[in-house]
Short mmCIF file of C-alpha atoms in Angstrom, two decimals:
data_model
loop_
_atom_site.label_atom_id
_atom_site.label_comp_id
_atom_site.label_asym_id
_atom_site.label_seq_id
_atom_site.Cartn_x
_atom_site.Cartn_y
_atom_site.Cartn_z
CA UNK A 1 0.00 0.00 0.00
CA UNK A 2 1.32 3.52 -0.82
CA UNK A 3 0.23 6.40 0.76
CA UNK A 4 1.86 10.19 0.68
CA UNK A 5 0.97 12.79 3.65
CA UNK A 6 1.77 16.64 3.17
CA UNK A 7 3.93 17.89 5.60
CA UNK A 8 1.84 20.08 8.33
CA UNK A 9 4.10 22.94 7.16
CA UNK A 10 1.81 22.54 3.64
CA UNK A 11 -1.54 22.46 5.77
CA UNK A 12 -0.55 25.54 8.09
CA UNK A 13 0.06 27.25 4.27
CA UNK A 14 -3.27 26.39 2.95
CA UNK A 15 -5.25 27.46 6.15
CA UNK A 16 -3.22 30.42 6.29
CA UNK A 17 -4.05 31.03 2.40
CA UNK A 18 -7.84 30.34 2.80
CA UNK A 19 -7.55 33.13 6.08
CA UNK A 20 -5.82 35.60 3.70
CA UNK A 21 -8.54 35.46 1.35
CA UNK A 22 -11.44 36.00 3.39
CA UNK A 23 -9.16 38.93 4.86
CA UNK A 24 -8.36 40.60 2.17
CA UNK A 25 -10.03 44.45 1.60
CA UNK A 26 -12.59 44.21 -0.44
CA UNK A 27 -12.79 46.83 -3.87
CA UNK A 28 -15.60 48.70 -4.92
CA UNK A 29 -15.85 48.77 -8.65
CA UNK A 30 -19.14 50.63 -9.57
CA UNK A 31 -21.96 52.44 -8.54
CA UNK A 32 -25.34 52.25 -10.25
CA UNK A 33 -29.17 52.77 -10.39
CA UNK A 34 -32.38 51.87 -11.47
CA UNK A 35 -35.71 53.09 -11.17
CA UNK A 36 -38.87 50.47 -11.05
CA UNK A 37 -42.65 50.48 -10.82
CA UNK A 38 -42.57 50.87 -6.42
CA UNK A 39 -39.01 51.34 -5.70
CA UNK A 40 -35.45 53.08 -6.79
CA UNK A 41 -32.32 51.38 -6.69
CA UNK A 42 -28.96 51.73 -5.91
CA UNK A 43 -26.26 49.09 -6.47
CA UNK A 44 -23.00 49.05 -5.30
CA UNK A 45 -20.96 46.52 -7.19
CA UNK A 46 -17.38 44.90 -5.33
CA UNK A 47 -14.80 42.41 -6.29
CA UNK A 48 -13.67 40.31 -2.83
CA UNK A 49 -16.89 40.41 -0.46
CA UNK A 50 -19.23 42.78 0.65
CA UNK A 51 -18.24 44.49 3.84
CA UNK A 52 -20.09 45.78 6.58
CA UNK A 53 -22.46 48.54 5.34
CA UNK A 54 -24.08 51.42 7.56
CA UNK A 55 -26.59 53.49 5.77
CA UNK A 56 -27.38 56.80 7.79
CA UNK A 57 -29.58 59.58 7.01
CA UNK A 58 -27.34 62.97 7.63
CA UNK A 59 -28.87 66.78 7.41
CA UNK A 60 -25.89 67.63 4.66
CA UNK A 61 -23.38 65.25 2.83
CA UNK A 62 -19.83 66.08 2.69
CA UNK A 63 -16.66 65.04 1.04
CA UNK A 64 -14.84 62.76 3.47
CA UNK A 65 -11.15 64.49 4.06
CA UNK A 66 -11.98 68.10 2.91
CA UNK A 67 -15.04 68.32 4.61
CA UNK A 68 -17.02 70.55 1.80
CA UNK A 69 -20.17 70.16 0.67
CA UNK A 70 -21.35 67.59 -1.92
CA UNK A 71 -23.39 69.79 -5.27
CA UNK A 72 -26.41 67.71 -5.35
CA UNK A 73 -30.20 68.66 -5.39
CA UNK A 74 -32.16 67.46 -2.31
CA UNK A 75 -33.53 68.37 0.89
CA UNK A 76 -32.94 64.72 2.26
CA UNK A 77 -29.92 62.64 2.23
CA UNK A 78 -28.42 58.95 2.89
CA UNK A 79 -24.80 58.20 3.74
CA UNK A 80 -23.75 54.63 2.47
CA UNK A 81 -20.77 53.62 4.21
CA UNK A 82 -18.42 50.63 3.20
CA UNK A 83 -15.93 49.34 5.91
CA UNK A 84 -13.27 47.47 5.31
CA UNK A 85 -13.59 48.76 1.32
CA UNK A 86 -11.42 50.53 -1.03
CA UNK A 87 -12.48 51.93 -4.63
CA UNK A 88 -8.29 51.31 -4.91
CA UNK A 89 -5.59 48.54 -5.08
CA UNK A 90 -2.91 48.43 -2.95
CA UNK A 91 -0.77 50.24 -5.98
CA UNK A 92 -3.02 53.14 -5.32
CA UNK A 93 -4.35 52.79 -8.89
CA UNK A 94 -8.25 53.68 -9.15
CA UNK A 95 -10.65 50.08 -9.54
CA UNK A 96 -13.54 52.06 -8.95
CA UNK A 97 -15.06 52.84 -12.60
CA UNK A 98 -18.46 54.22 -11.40
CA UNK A 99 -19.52 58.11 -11.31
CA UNK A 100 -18.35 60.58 -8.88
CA UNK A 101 -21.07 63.13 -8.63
CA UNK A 102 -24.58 62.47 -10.59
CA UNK A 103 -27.72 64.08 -10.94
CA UNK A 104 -30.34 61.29 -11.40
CA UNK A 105 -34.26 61.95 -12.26
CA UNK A 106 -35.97 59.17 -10.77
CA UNK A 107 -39.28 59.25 -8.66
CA UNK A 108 -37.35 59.15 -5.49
CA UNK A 109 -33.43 59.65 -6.20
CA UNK A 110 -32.30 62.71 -7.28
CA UNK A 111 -28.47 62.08 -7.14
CA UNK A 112 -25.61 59.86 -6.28
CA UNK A 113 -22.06 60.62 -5.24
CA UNK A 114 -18.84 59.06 -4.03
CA UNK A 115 -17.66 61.10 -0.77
CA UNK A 116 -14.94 59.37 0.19
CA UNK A 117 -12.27 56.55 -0.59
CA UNK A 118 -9.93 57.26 2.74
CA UNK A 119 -8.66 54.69 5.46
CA UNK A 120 -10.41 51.83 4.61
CA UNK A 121 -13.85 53.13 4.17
CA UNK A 122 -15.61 53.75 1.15
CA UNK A 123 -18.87 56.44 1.27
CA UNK A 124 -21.54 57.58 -0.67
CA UNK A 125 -24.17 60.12 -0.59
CA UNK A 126 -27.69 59.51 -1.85
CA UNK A 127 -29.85 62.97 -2.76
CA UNK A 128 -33.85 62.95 -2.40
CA UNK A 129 -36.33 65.88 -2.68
CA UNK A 130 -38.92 64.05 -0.12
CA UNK A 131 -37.49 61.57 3.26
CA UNK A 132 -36.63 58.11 1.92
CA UNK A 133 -38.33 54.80 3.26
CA UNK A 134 -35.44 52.38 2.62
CA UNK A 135 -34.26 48.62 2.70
CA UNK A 136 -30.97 47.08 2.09
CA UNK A 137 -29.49 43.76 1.68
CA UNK A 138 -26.56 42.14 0.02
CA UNK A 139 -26.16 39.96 -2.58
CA UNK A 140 -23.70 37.35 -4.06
CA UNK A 141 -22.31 36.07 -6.69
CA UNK A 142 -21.15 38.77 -8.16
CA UNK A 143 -20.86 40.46 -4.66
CA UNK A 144 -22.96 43.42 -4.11
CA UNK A 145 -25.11 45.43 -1.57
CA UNK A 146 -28.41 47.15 -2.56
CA UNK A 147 -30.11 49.56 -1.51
CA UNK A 148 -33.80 49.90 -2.73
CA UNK A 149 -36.29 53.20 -1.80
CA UNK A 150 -39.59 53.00 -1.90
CA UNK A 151 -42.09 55.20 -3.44
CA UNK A 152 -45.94 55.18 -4.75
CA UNK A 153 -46.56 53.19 -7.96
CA UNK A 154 -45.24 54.37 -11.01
CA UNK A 155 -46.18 52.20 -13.59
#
C-alpha cells in the first residue's frame, strides 16, 4: 500500500491562504441605479466580499477628508458607508469605474455621489427631494449590496 501525507508545514500554508482570502479588503468597482414600478435602486458593485455597510440619514453630505459640501439637489440625504472597502488597489491605482457626482431623475433619487475613498472606508451620498423609506441587503455572486427606496406606484 502507498500512501503520501503533506507535511503540516503545507496544511498551516493552505489554512493560512484560505484566512488571507477571506481577509483581504474588499474593492468597490461601480456604482449604479435603477428606477422600477414601487421602488429606486442603488447598487453598489465589489470584487472580494461585501463588507459591513451602515446606511445613515445625515442633514448635509460632505466630502470625506476636505469636509465641503457635496453639489447635489435634495432636501434629504443617505450616507452609504463601506468598511473594510477601497475603490483602490494596494498600488493606489483607481478600480472604482463608477460616477463621482450624478444628478439622477428618478421618482425618489435625485443624485448619487462618491464622498470618500480614505482609510479603509468607502462612502456615498444619496440625494432625495422628499425623506426616503429604505431597505438594504446584500447579494452574491457577483458580490454586491443594494439599496432599494420605496415610493408610490409608477407604472
Amino acid at each position: 500500500m502507498l500512501a503520501f501525507a503533506a507535511p503540516a508545514s503545507a496544511a498551516a500554508t493552505t489554512a493560512a491562504a484560505t484566512t488571507t482570502a477571506t481577509t483581504i479588503t474588499p474593492l468597490v468597482v461601480n456604482a449604479r441605479w435603477g428606477g422600477h414600478c414601487t421602488y429606486d435602486r442603488v447598487v453598489i458593485d465589489l470584487q472580494g466580499y461585501v463588507p459591513e455597510v451602515t446606511v445613515t440619514r445625515v442633514p448635509s453630505l460632505i466630502y470625506d477628508g476636505s469636509g465641503k459640501p457635496v453639489p447635489l439637489p435634495g432636501r434629504y440625504f443617505l450616507e452609504i458607508r463601506l468598511h473594510p472597502a477601497a475603490g483602490h488597489d494596494d498600488a493606489g491605482r483607481n478600480v472604482y469605474r463608477g460616477p463621482k457626482l450624478l444628478k439622477i431623475y428618478l421618482p425618489k433619487l435625485k443624485g448619487i455621489a462618491l464622498t470618500g475613498d480614505y482609510e479603509g472606508y468607502v462612502t456615498f451620498g444619496a440625494a432625495f427631494d422628499t425623506k426616503p423609506a429604505y431597505t438594504s441587503f446584500k447579494l452574491h455572486a457577483p458580490e454586491r449590496f443594494v439599496l432599494d427606496i420605496a415610493h408610490p406606484n409608477v407604472c
